[in-house]
């Protein structure tokens, strides 16, 4: 039971950490993010329309991890798939903005990769 609570809290916190990525393109104070260009063009900044659209991907990852935290705690069968999708969206949201994300987000990327590898190796997805 303690492990279930700890893992649920970790998933919830990871989901909440995505809020910075949702808000950063829209705020003057970027909360650790930089208004740096993305990997595909030096002319596209985090505060651009594309950067703002990318916030949608951060939102999907945020919502998915938060839902997964509750689903994991309540033993829902769909948790592994939602966690995997959330981790993939999280990576897709961050990789193109590598120059803009704060160091904590890069640590979060490691968490995403660990989650995906664990789910693949354990056979819980695919």
mmCIF file of C-alpha atoms in Angstrom:
data_model
loop_
_atom_site.group_PDB
_atom_site.id
_atom_site.type_symbol
_atom_site.label_atom_id
_atom_site.label_comp_id
_atom_site.label_asym_id
_atom_site.label_seq_id
_atom_site.Cartn_x
_atom_site.Cartn_y
_atom_site.Cartn_z
ATOM 1 C CA UNK A 1 0.000 0.000 0.000
ATOM 2 C CA UNK A 2 2.842 2.399 0.821
ATOM 3 C CA UNK A 3 4.486 1.745 -2.553
ATOM 4 C CA UNK A 4 1.160 2.390 -4.289
ATOM 5 C CA UNK A 5 0.829 5.743 -2.513
ATOM 6 C CA UNK A 6 4.431 6.734 -3.270
ATOM 7 C CA UNK A 7 4.154 5.849 -6.967
ATOM 8 C CA UNK A 8 0.797 7.618 -7.233
ATOM 9 C CA UNK A 9 2.299 10.751 -5.669
ATOM 10 C CA UNK A 10 5.317 10.589 -8.005
ATOM 11 C CA UNK A 11 3.029 10.346 -11.054
ATOM 12 C CA UNK A 12 0.915 13.220 -9.745
ATOM 13 C CA UNK A 13 3.929 15.456 -9.085
ATOM 14 C CA UNK A 14 5.389 14.648 -12.494
ATOM 15 C CA UNK A 15 2.081 15.621 -14.066
ATOM 16 C CA UNK A 16 1.926 18.876 -12.111
ATOM 17 C CA UNK A 17 5.486 19.700 -13.186
ATOM 18 C CA UNK A 18 4.192 19.965 -16.751
ATOM 19 C CA UNK A 19 2.181 23.058 -15.838
ATOM 20 C CA UNK A 20 5.310 25.166 -16.342
ATOM 21 C CA UNK A 21 5.513 24.004 -19.952
ATOM 22 C CA UNK A 22 1.847 24.806 -20.487
ATOM 23 C CA UNK A 23 2.187 28.358 -19.167
ATOM 24 C CA UNK A 24 5.741 29.319 -20.216
ATOM 25 C CA UNK A 25 4.916 30.329 -23.823
ATOM 26 C CA UNK A 26 2.220 32.717 -22.577
ATOM 27 C CA UNK A 27 3.991 34.411 -19.658
ATOM 28 C CA UNK A 28 6.652 37.120 -19.513
ATOM 29 C CA UNK A 29 8.156 35.352 -16.475
ATOM 30 C CA UNK A 30 9.015 31.969 -17.976
ATOM 31 C CA UNK A 31 9.531 30.207 -14.597
ATOM 32 C CA UNK A 32 12.903 28.743 -15.539
ATOM 33 C CA UNK A 33 12.171 28.367 -19.243
ATOM 34 C CA UNK A 34 14.029 30.496 -21.762
ATOM 35 C CA UNK A 35 12.473 32.194 -24.747
ATOM 36 C CA UNK A 36 14.938 30.232 -26.840
ATOM 37 C CA UNK A 37 14.394 28.838 -30.320
ATOM 38 C CA UNK A 38 13.382 25.282 -30.919
ATOM 39 C CA UNK A 39 15.636 22.749 -32.645
ATOM 40 C CA UNK A 40 14.133 23.130 -36.127
ATOM 41 C CA UNK A 41 14.570 26.880 -36.660
ATOM 42 C CA UNK A 42 16.309 29.734 -34.881
ATOM 43 C CA UNK A 43 13.374 31.972 -35.852
ATOM 44 C CA UNK A 44 10.741 30.040 -33.873
ATOM 45 C CA UNK A 45 10.862 31.021 -30.195
ATOM 46 C CA UNK A 46 9.052 29.523 -27.235
ATOM 47 C CA UNK A 47 6.746 32.567 -27.118
ATOM 48 C CA UNK A 48 5.787 32.149 -30.796
ATOM 49 C CA UNK A 49 2.534 30.688 -32.051
ATOM 50 C CA UNK A 50 4.209 27.305 -32.478
ATOM 51 C CA UNK A 51 5.531 27.514 -28.922
ATOM 52 C CA UNK A 52 2.042 28.303 -27.675
ATOM 53 C CA UNK A 53 0.595 25.395 -29.648
ATOM 54 C CA UNK A 54 3.260 23.140 -28.149
ATOM 55 C CA UNK A 55 1.739 23.948 -24.759
ATOM 56 C CA UNK A 56 -1.125 21.666 -25.789
ATOM 57 C CA UNK A 57 1.280 18.713 -25.791
ATOM 58 C CA UNK A 58 2.455 19.683 -22.313
ATOM 59 C CA UNK A 59 -1.202 19.805 -21.243
ATOM 60 C CA UNK A 60 -1.910 16.321 -22.610
ATOM 61 C CA UNK A 61 1.097 14.946 -20.712
ATOM 62 C CA UNK A 62 0.045 16.828 -17.570
ATOM 63 C CA UNK A 63 -3.529 15.542 -17.678
ATOM 64 C CA UNK A 64 -2.396 12.011 -18.498
ATOM 65 C CA UNK A 65 0.056 11.765 -15.614
ATOM 66 C CA UNK A 66 -2.449 13.212 -13.145
ATOM 67 C CA UNK A 67 -5.153 10.811 -14.344
ATOM 68 C CA UNK A 68 -2.625 7.975 -14.146
ATOM 69 C CA UNK A 69 -1.807 8.817 -10.542
ATOM 70 C CA UNK A 70 -5.444 8.316 -9.573
ATOM 71 C CA UNK A 71 -5.856 5.327 -11.879
ATOM 72 C CA UNK A 72 -2.780 3.643 -10.411
ATOM 73 C CA UNK A 73 -3.987 4.235 -6.864
ATOM 74 C CA UNK A 74 -7.429 2.813 -7.660
ATOM 75 C CA UNK A 75 -6.045 -0.146 -9.694
ATOM 76 C CA UNK A 76 -7.558 0.821 -13.048
ATOM 77 C CA UNK A 77 -6.677 -1.422 -15.988
ATOM 78 C CA UNK A 78 -5.957 1.481 -18.349
ATOM 79 C CA UNK A 79 -3.111 2.988 -16.307
ATOM 80 C CA UNK A 80 -0.164 1.474 -18.178
ATOM 81 C CA UNK A 81 -1.404 2.704 -21.549
ATOM 82 C CA UNK A 82 -2.163 6.220 -20.273
ATOM 83 C CA UNK A 83 1.202 6.479 -18.499
ATOM 84 C CA UNK A 84 3.001 5.358 -21.661
ATOM 85 C CA UNK A 85 1.104 7.832 -23.856
ATOM 86 C CA UNK A 86 1.738 10.609 -21.347
ATOM 87 C CA UNK A 87 5.462 9.856 -21.233
ATOM 88 C CA UNK A 88 5.670 9.880 -25.025
ATOM 89 C CA UNK A 89 3.774 13.191 -25.247
ATOM 90 C CA UNK A 90 6.021 14.593 -22.546
ATOM 91 C CA UNK A 91 9.115 13.711 -24.565
ATOM 92 C CA UNK A 92 7.587 15.040 -27.783
ATOM 93 C CA UNK A 93 6.780 18.287 -25.974
ATOM 94 C CA UNK A 94 10.289 18.747 -24.596
ATOM 95 C CA UNK A 95 12.782 17.480 -27.165
ATOM 96 C CA UNK A 96 12.194 20.195 -29.789
ATOM 97 C CA UNK A 97 12.549 22.856 -27.057
ATOM 98 C CA UNK A 98 15.766 21.440 -25.595
ATOM 99 C CA UNK A 99 17.352 24.915 -25.535
ATOM 100 C CA UNK A 100 14.343 26.429 -23.762
ATOM 101 C CA UNK A 101 13.449 23.936 -21.027
ATOM 102 C CA UNK A 102 14.914 24.270 -17.516
ATOM 103 C CA UNK A 103 17.258 21.611 -16.080
ATOM 104 C CA UNK A 104 14.436 20.091 -14.024
ATOM 105 C CA UNK A 105 12.502 19.337 -17.193
ATOM 106 C CA UNK A 106 15.525 17.486 -18.541
ATOM 107 C CA UNK A 107 15.471 15.332 -15.397
ATOM 108 C CA UNK A 108 11.786 14.761 -16.099
ATOM 109 C CA UNK A 109 12.744 13.475 -19.537
ATOM 110 C CA UNK A 110 14.871 10.797 -17.859
ATOM 111 C CA UNK A 111 11.818 9.823 -15.796
ATOM 112 C CA UNK A 112 9.748 9.587 -19.003
ATOM 113 C CA UNK A 113 12.321 7.309 -20.631
ATOM 114 C CA UNK A 114 12.526 5.100 -17.529
ATOM 115 C CA UNK A 115 8.728 4.786 -17.464
ATOM 116 C CA UNK A 116 8.577 3.834 -21.152
ATOM 117 C CA UNK A 117 11.417 1.294 -20.850
ATOM 118 C CA UNK A 118 9.879 -0.241 -17.706
ATOM 119 C CA UNK A 119 6.483 -0.592 -19.366
ATOM 120 C CA UNK A 120 7.990 -2.122 -22.503
ATOM 121 C CA UNK A 121 10.245 -4.558 -20.634
ATOM 122 C CA UNK A 122 7.477 -5.580 -18.214
ATOM 123 C CA UNK A 123 5.130 -6.240 -21.133
ATOM 124 C CA UNK A 124 2.440 -3.939 -19.761
ATOM 125 C CA UNK A 125 2.128 -2.166 -23.092
ATOM 126 C CA UNK A 126 2.241 -3.551 -26.627
#
